[in-house]
Each structure stands twice: as structure tokens, then as C-alpha cells.
Amino acid sequence: MALLGWPLLVIGLFATIQPRIAAMIAFLGAWLFLPMAGYEFSGMPGYGKMEAASYGAMLGMLLFDASRLATLRLTWLDIPIIVWCLTPMASSVVNGLGAYDGASMVYSQVISWGIPYLMGRLYFSDLEGLRVLATGILIGGLLYVPLCLFEIRMSPRLHIWVYGFHQHEWRQSRVFGGWRPTVFMQHGLAVSMWMTTASLVALWLWWTRATREIWRIPMKYIVPAMIGTTILCKSTGATALLAVGAGALAVVGRFRSTVLIWCLILLPLIYMAVRAPGLWDGSHLLYAVESIVPDKEGSLRYRMEAEDILSWHALRQPIFGWGGHSRNRPSEMGEDVKNVATDGLWVITLGTRGAVGLVALTATIMLPAVLVLRRLRTSCWMNASTAPLGVLAIVLTVFMIDSLFNAMLNPIYVLAAGGIVGSLSLRPESLWPTSPEVGYVVHTRCVRTPVTAR
């Protein structure tokens, strides 16, 4: 009932409230509260929470705000998402799986990535839209605080009570002698990463005074509650990324320097470049983790050994990968290789979509962050109006780092990528909201004029 009714609810929202708010709720509400379940139909695409969100957003926009499509102006900055959505067709054809299989995979890619990106381009491509999106992330994190605290104390039971089943392996919910919350997401790691994202947004909006309170609760109380909840989620990686992201924001705020952010952007690029061809065995990273968190060294070693096997197999079909149906796993191809875990989004993409897909995926996520660093003047990161633009760039960077070891897609990141690309494709004067209720003023010199607008 929840999955089937969600598109109808979203259509109703488009009919009654501001379209950009409805678009944000379509994806944010679906990912935070719909069940981790779906319907499979013979010869037809499946239907789950991602489909519910995308169908609802597209139908609502077409029925009540179709004129907005006429405002869409694609630029060269949109090439990565287009290539990423079309690569499955090439992968299927090259591997002899047929055009029908390729079309099915393209459809799935468009639902998961293309439509959220399009909604970001249409509804969040100015400073006011990015502020709405950042505020939505903050509120979504705040809504999850009591739910996470409940499951940390009582064990992950909300999904069982509401939808009748636990969405993952129960044994993975017990970590460091306590419970790790899963709430309504696919895994406790996804919840931890979501809370990290929301905490970074809350911290920066509070620091820059872009947001002073939510529901009459001062931000000075909200920020510690969200950071504390993130730590209690018991994910070492998410906690580390929270610390690193907060440190990068602190350096920008205190010293007006983006050097640390550039280092964070380069980190996943260098990691993939040396790990894919086997130029680095990861021993230094394993030693560092063993020194800091000994309990996690074994888990990381297992993942990196799996990466070695998966990347070796992927490079046997390097351009467009092996296609779908688990062909990126050597054991599924009849190889005499032990069963391996496929955890990292990057190595999964390399195996299924090849180097072309990996470059397109990386550019889709990281290009917006690079654009922000190139075009948003350092002196303006603390400006209340441009603060959401900066922190969303950090969020995308942190998500890409997390994707080195996990594959926990959240459509909010894709919305943010589309919104940033759309906003930085405009002339600076087009970014500023003209609505009289917006209570801040910013100078157009904060953002450099893009090449596409000259």
C-alpha cells in the first residue's frame, strides 16, 4: 500500500504546494520512510521505492508543472549523466546479451539516476532551490534522530513493526556491543551515511547563520543532537567522514582555504587509479586502520582482497564491462575463484560498465564539487546565501569517498548533483532569488561567470 500509494501522494503534493517542495518530498520522503521491498513482474521492470519516487515526481511535474521542462537547457556539463544512463546498452550489446537487455538496464539507470538528476536540474538550479534542498536534508536528518535513538536502545524494529519484516541480515545490526539502527533504509551503513550528510549540512548552515532554527528549535541544540546520533550509529567509516568533512568546512571557514577539499576530491580518484590496475595493495591503509580501530582491520582486508579479484576480472573486459546479471563476479562466469563480496560502488561499476561507465559515474558525482571549488569564490563560502552550494559540494565529495567501500545509493545526492550543475550553468545574476520573502542579500561577484554563459 505504501509503495503503490506514494506516487498518488506525490501527485497530490504537486497539485497543492510549491512544485520544488513536492519534488524534494517525493525523493526524500520515499527514501526515508518507504519499505525496502519491491514487486517483480515477468518481462516488465520491477517496482520499488526508487520507482515510486521517480514515477511520482515525473507524473506530478508533467500534470501540474509541465511548462518547467521548457526551461531546461542542457550543456556539456550534463554529458556525464547522459553517458552514465546510456552505457548499459553498450555493455549489453558488447557482451552479446542483446538490445532488449540493454534497454531494460538503461531504463533502470534512468529511474535511479536520470530522473533524480533531471528533477535537480529543473527545481534546484538556483540559490533558493539549493537552500530548500539543504534545508530538506537537515529536516530529514532531524526526523531520523528519534528513530535512530529508539533503535539504538531497543534494536532495529521499526521496519518490522510497520512493514512486517527486517530488511537485512539481523547479525549485522549488532556492532561494538550495541545496536546499529537501520530504520527504513537498506542497511545500517546507509543510515549512518545519511546522518553524516545531514550533520554536515546542519553544522555548516548553523555556522554560516544561513539557518537559525527549525520548528522553533535553535540550531545550537539541533547540531549536537545530530552529530551525537551519527556517532551512536556505530559506523567507523561514516564517523570518520563526518570528522573529515567537518574539518574541511572548518578550514574554509577559519582560513578561507579550500586545499583540504581539493585533497578530499583527489582521494577517491587516486584510490581508483591505483587500485584498479593493482598498482597498490592497500597495505598502508590496512596498517593505519589496525592501529586506530583494530576490530575493523579484518573487515577492510576482506573487502580489499575482494577488490583485487573483482578488478582483475573487470579488466578482462575493460571498456564497457561485463554487463548485468552478476557477470562482474568471477564465480558467476564459471571461474575457479572463491566467492567474493561486491561492496564498493566503484568496483561494481568497473565490472559491470567498464572504464567508460566508471568515468561517467565519477564525473556525475564529482564534477559538481569541482565546479563549486572553481567558481565559488573562497571569500563567499561563509555567505549565508551561498552556504548551501558549498556544503552540498562537500556532501557529494564525502559520498564518493564512501562509495569506495559501499554501494548505498541515495537519490538525494543525485538531486544535489543536478541542482549544482544547473545553477553553475547560469549567469551569476540568474542565481539570485527575486522573491521578496528571501531575507538575505548577496553580491554577484561571489560566483564567477561560467564559460557556457559567456
PDB file of N, CA, C and O in Angstrom, residues 86-107 317 320-325 327 351-354:
ATOM      1  N   LEU A  86      23.294   5.783 -20.553  1.00  0.00           N
ATOM      2  CA  LEU A  86      23.272   5.029 -21.807  1.00  0.00           C
ATOM      3  C   LEU A  86      24.300   3.908 -21.860  1.00  0.00           C
ATOM      4  O   LEU A  86      24.185   3.008 -22.705  1.00  0.00           O
ATOM      5  N   THR A  87      25.290   3.940 -20.989  1.00  0.00           N
ATOM      6  CA  THR A  87      26.347   2.925 -21.017  1.00  0.00           C
ATOM      7  C   THR A  87      25.825   1.491 -20.904  1.00  0.00           C
ATOM      8  O   THR A  87      26.388   0.581 -21.541  1.00  0.00           O
ATOM      9  N   PRO A  88      24.778   1.204 -20.112  1.00  0.00           N
ATOM     10  CA  PRO A  88      24.293  -0.183 -20.029  1.00  0.00           C
ATOM     11  C   PRO A  88      23.939  -0.799 -21.377  1.00  0.00           C
ATOM     12  O   PRO A  88      24.089  -2.010 -21.561  1.00  0.00           O
ATOM     13  N   MET A  89      23.462   0.007 -22.322  1.00  0.00           N
ATOM     14  CA  MET A  89      23.146  -0.531 -23.640  1.00  0.00           C
ATOM     15  C   MET A  89      24.406  -1.047 -24.320  1.00  0.00           C
ATOM     16  O   MET A  89      24.430  -2.160 -24.868  1.00  0.00           O
ATOM     17  N   ALA A  90      25.488  -0.262 -24.268  1.00  0.00           N
ATOM     18  CA  ALA A  90      26.748  -0.703 -24.868  1.00  0.00           C
ATOM     19  C   ALA A  90      27.282  -1.940 -24.166  1.00  0.00           C
ATOM     20  O   ALA A  90      27.779  -2.861 -24.815  1.00  0.00           O
ATOM     21  N   SER A  91      27.165  -1.992 -22.855  1.00  0.00           N
ATOM     22  CA  SER A  91      27.651  -3.152 -22.105  1.00  0.00           C
ATOM     23  C   SER A  91      26.902  -4.416 -22.509  1.00  0.00           C
ATOM     24  O   SER A  91      27.507  -5.482 -22.690  1.00  0.00           O
ATOM     25  N   SER A  92      25.596  -4.321 -22.660  1.00  0.00           N
ATOM     26  CA  SER A  92      24.801  -5.497 -23.028  1.00  0.00           C
ATOM     27  C   SER A  92      25.098  -5.951 -24.452  1.00  0.00           C
ATOM     28  O   SER A  92      25.240  -7.149 -24.722  1.00  0.00           O
ATOM     29  N   VAL A  93      25.215  -5.007 -25.374  1.00  0.00           N
ATOM     30  CA  VAL A  93      25.457  -5.365 -26.770  1.00  0.00           C
ATOM     31  C   VAL A  93      26.840  -5.982 -26.936  1.00  0.00           C
ATOM     32  O   VAL A  93      27.012  -7.002 -27.613  1.00  0.00           O
ATOM     33  N   VAL A  94      27.852  -5.386 -26.313  1.00  0.00           N
ATOM     34  CA  VAL A  94      29.220  -5.896 -26.427  1.00  0.00           C
ATOM     35  C   VAL A  94      29.331  -7.313 -25.881  1.00  0.00           C
ATOM     36  O   VAL A  94      30.079  -8.147 -26.414  1.00  0.00           O
ATOM     37  N   ASN A  95      28.569  -7.621 -24.835  1.00  0.00           N
ATOM     38  CA  ASN A  95      28.643  -8.933 -24.215  1.00  0.00           C
ATOM     39  C   ASN A  95      27.647  -9.932 -24.793  1.00  0.00           C
ATOM     40  O   ASN A  95      27.481 -11.028 -24.244  1.00  0.00           O
ATOM     41  N   GLY A  96      26.968  -9.557 -25.875  1.00  0.00           N
ATOM     42  CA  GLY A  96      26.048 -10.472 -26.527  1.00  0.00           C
ATOM     43  C   GLY A  96      24.775 -10.732 -25.761  1.00  0.00           C
ATOM     44  O   GLY A  96      24.095 -11.739 -25.978  1.00  0.00           O
ATOM     45  N   LEU A  97      24.403  -9.820 -24.860  1.00  0.00           N
ATOM     46  CA  LEU A  97      23.185 -10.002 -24.072  1.00  0.00           C
ATOM     47  C   LEU A  97      21.946  -9.465 -24.782  1.00  0.00           C
ATOM     48  O   LEU A  97      20.823  -9.693 -24.330  1.00  0.00           O
ATOM     49  N   GLY A  98      22.146  -8.728 -25.848  1.00  0.00           N
ATOM     50  CA  GLY A  98      21.012  -8.275 -26.654  1.00  0.00           C
ATOM     51  C   GLY A  98      20.554  -6.867 -26.333  1.00  0.00           C
ATOM     52  O   GLY A  98      20.787  -6.341 -25.236  1.00  0.00           O
ATOM     53  N   ALA A  99      19.880  -6.258 -27.307  1.00  0.00           N
ATOM     54  CA  ALA A  99      19.398  -4.890 -27.158  1.00  0.00           C
ATOM     55  C   ALA A  99      18.275  -4.791 -26.128  1.00  0.00           C
ATOM     56  O   ALA A  99      18.149  -3.780 -25.428  1.00  0.00           O
ATOM     57  N   TYR A 100      17.454  -5.863 -26.018  1.00  0.00           N
ATOM     58  CA  TYR A 100      16.364  -5.815 -25.033  1.00  0.00           C
ATOM     59  C   TYR A 100      16.924  -5.730 -23.616  1.00  0.00           C
ATOM     60  O   TYR A 100      16.440  -4.960 -22.784  1.00  0.00           O
ATOM     61  N   ASP A 101      17.950  -6.550 -23.356  1.00  0.00           N
ATOM     62  CA  ASP A 101      18.586  -6.499 -22.040  1.00  0.00           C
ATOM     63  C   ASP A 101      19.183  -5.118 -21.804  1.00  0.00           C
ATOM     64  O   ASP A 101      19.068  -4.558 -20.706  1.00  0.00           O
ATOM     65  N   GLY A 102      19.820  -4.546 -22.838  1.00  0.00           N
ATOM     66  CA  GLY A 102      20.404  -3.217 -22.704  1.00  0.00           C
ATOM     67  C   GLY A 102      19.362  -2.159 -22.429  1.00  0.00           C
ATOM     68  O   GLY A 102      19.554  -1.280 -21.585  1.00  0.00           O
ATOM     69  N   ALA A 103      18.224  -2.241 -23.132  1.00  0.00           N
ATOM     70  CA  ALA A 103      17.156  -1.268 -22.920  1.00  0.00           C
ATOM     71  C   ALA A 103      16.603  -1.361 -21.509  1.00  0.00           C
ATOM     72  O   ALA A 103      16.293  -0.340 -20.870  1.00  0.00           O
ATOM     73  N   SER A 104      16.483  -2.583 -21.001  1.00  0.00           N
ATOM     74  CA  SER A 104      15.999  -2.780 -19.637  1.00  0.00           C
ATOM     75  C   SER A 104      16.948  -2.159 -18.624  1.00  0.00           C
ATOM     76  O   SER A 104      16.522  -1.511 -17.657  1.00  0.00           O
ATOM     77  N   MET A 105      18.261  -2.350 -18.853  1.00  0.00           N
ATOM     78  CA  MET A 105      19.249  -1.786 -17.940  1.00  0.00           C
ATOM     79  C   MET A 105      19.279  -0.255 -18.032  1.00  0.00           C
ATOM     80  O   MET A 105      19.449   0.435 -17.019  1.00  0.00           O
ATOM     81  N   VAL A 106      19.124   0.285 -19.243  1.00  0.00           N
ATOM     82  CA  VAL A 106      19.071   1.737 -19.406  1.00  0.00           C
ATOM     83  C   VAL A 106      17.866   2.305 -18.663  1.00  0.00           C
ATOM     84  O   VAL A 106      17.955   3.338 -17.982  1.00  0.00           O
ATOM     85  N   TYR A 107      16.731   1.627 -18.791  1.00  0.00           N
ATOM     86  CA  TYR A 107      15.525   2.065 -18.088  1.00  0.00           C
ATOM     87  C   TYR A 107      15.765   2.125 -16.585  1.00  0.00           C
ATOM     88  O   TYR A 107      15.405   3.111 -15.916  1.00  0.00           O
ATOM     89  N   GLN A 317      37.542  -7.210 -19.439  1.00  0.00           N
ATOM     90  CA  GLN A 317      36.550  -6.578 -20.318  1.00  0.00           C
ATOM     91  C   GLN A 317      36.549  -5.093 -19.957  1.00  0.00           C
ATOM     92  O   GLN A 317      35.589  -4.568 -19.383  1.00  0.00           O
ATOM     93  N   PHE A 320      33.618  -1.541 -21.643  1.00  0.00           N
ATOM     94  CA  PHE A 320      32.215  -1.441 -21.236  1.00  0.00           C
ATOM     95  C   PHE A 320      31.819  -2.483 -20.190  1.00  0.00           C
ATOM     96  O   PHE A 320      30.637  -2.613 -19.853  1.00  0.00           O
ATOM     97  N   GLY A 321      32.775  -3.234 -19.643  1.00  0.00           N
ATOM     98  CA  GLY A 321      32.472  -4.164 -18.574  1.00  0.00           C
ATOM     99  C   GLY A 321      31.753  -5.417 -19.048  1.00  0.00           C
ATOM    100  O   GLY A 321      31.605  -5.674 -20.250  1.00  0.00           O
ATOM    101  N   TRP A 322      31.276  -6.194 -18.089  1.00  0.00           N
ATOM    102  CA  TRP A 322      30.643  -7.478 -18.355  1.00  0.00           C
ATOM    103  C   TRP A 322      29.126  -7.407 -18.456  1.00  0.00           C
ATOM    104  O   TRP A 322      28.466  -8.421 -18.726  1.00  0.00           O
ATOM    105  N   GLY A 323      28.534  -6.252 -18.211  1.00  0.00           N
ATOM    106  CA  GLY A 323      27.080  -6.166 -18.239  1.00  0.00           C
ATOM    107  C   GLY A 323      26.464  -6.606 -16.917  1.00  0.00           C
ATOM    108  O   GLY A 323      27.151  -6.728 -15.895  1.00  0.00           O
ATOM    109  N   GLY A 324      25.172  -6.849 -16.932  1.00  0.00           N
ATOM    110  CA  GLY A 324      24.453  -7.204 -15.707  1.00  0.00           C
ATOM    111  C   GLY A 324      24.447  -8.685 -15.409  1.00  0.00           C
ATOM    112  O   GLY A 324      25.281  -9.441 -15.882  1.00  0.00           O
ATOM    113  N   HIS A 325      23.483  -9.081 -14.571  1.00  0.00           N
ATOM    114  CA  HIS A 325      23.262 -10.481 -14.200  1.00  0.00           C
ATOM    115  C   HIS A 325      24.463 -11.069 -13.445  1.00  0.00           C
ATOM    116  O   HIS A 325      24.805 -12.247 -13.616  1.00  0.00           O
ATOM    117  N   ARG A 327      27.518 -10.840 -13.851  1.00  0.00           N
ATOM    118  CA  ARG A 327      28.653 -11.299 -14.654  1.00  0.00           C
ATOM    119  C   ARG A 327      29.959 -10.629 -14.234  1.00  0.00           C
ATOM    120  O   ARG A 327      31.040 -11.055 -14.650  1.00  0.00           O
ATOM    121  N   GLY A 351      33.250  -3.364 -13.059  1.00  0.00           N
ATOM    122  CA  GLY A 351      32.968  -4.702 -13.547  1.00  0.00           C
ATOM    123  C   GLY A 351      31.763  -4.782 -14.460  1.00  0.00           C
ATOM    124  O   GLY A 351      31.758  -5.548 -15.426  1.00  0.00           O
ATOM    125  N   THR A 352      30.739  -3.987 -14.185  1.00  0.00           N
ATOM    126  CA  THR A 352      29.507  -4.069 -14.967  1.00  0.00           C
ATOM    127  C   THR A 352      29.486  -3.109 -16.153  1.00  0.00           C
ATOM    128  O   THR A 352      28.931  -3.426 -17.206  1.00  0.00           O
ATOM    129  N   ARG A 353      30.070  -1.929 -16.015  1.00  0.00           N
ATOM    130  CA  ARG A 353      30.009  -0.897 -17.057  1.00  0.00           C
ATOM    131  C   ARG A 353      31.382  -0.516 -17.605  1.00  0.00           C
ATOM    132  O   ARG A 353      31.459   0.319 -18.502  1.00  0.00           O
ATOM    133  N   GLY A 354      32.456  -1.071 -17.055  1.00  0.00           N
ATOM    134  CA  GLY A 354      33.780  -0.814 -17.579  1.00  0.00           C
ATOM    135  C   GLY A 354      34.304   0.575 -17.259  1.00  0.00           C
ATOM    136  O   GLY A 354      33.709   1.337 -16.485  1.00  0.00           O
TER     137      GLY A 354
END
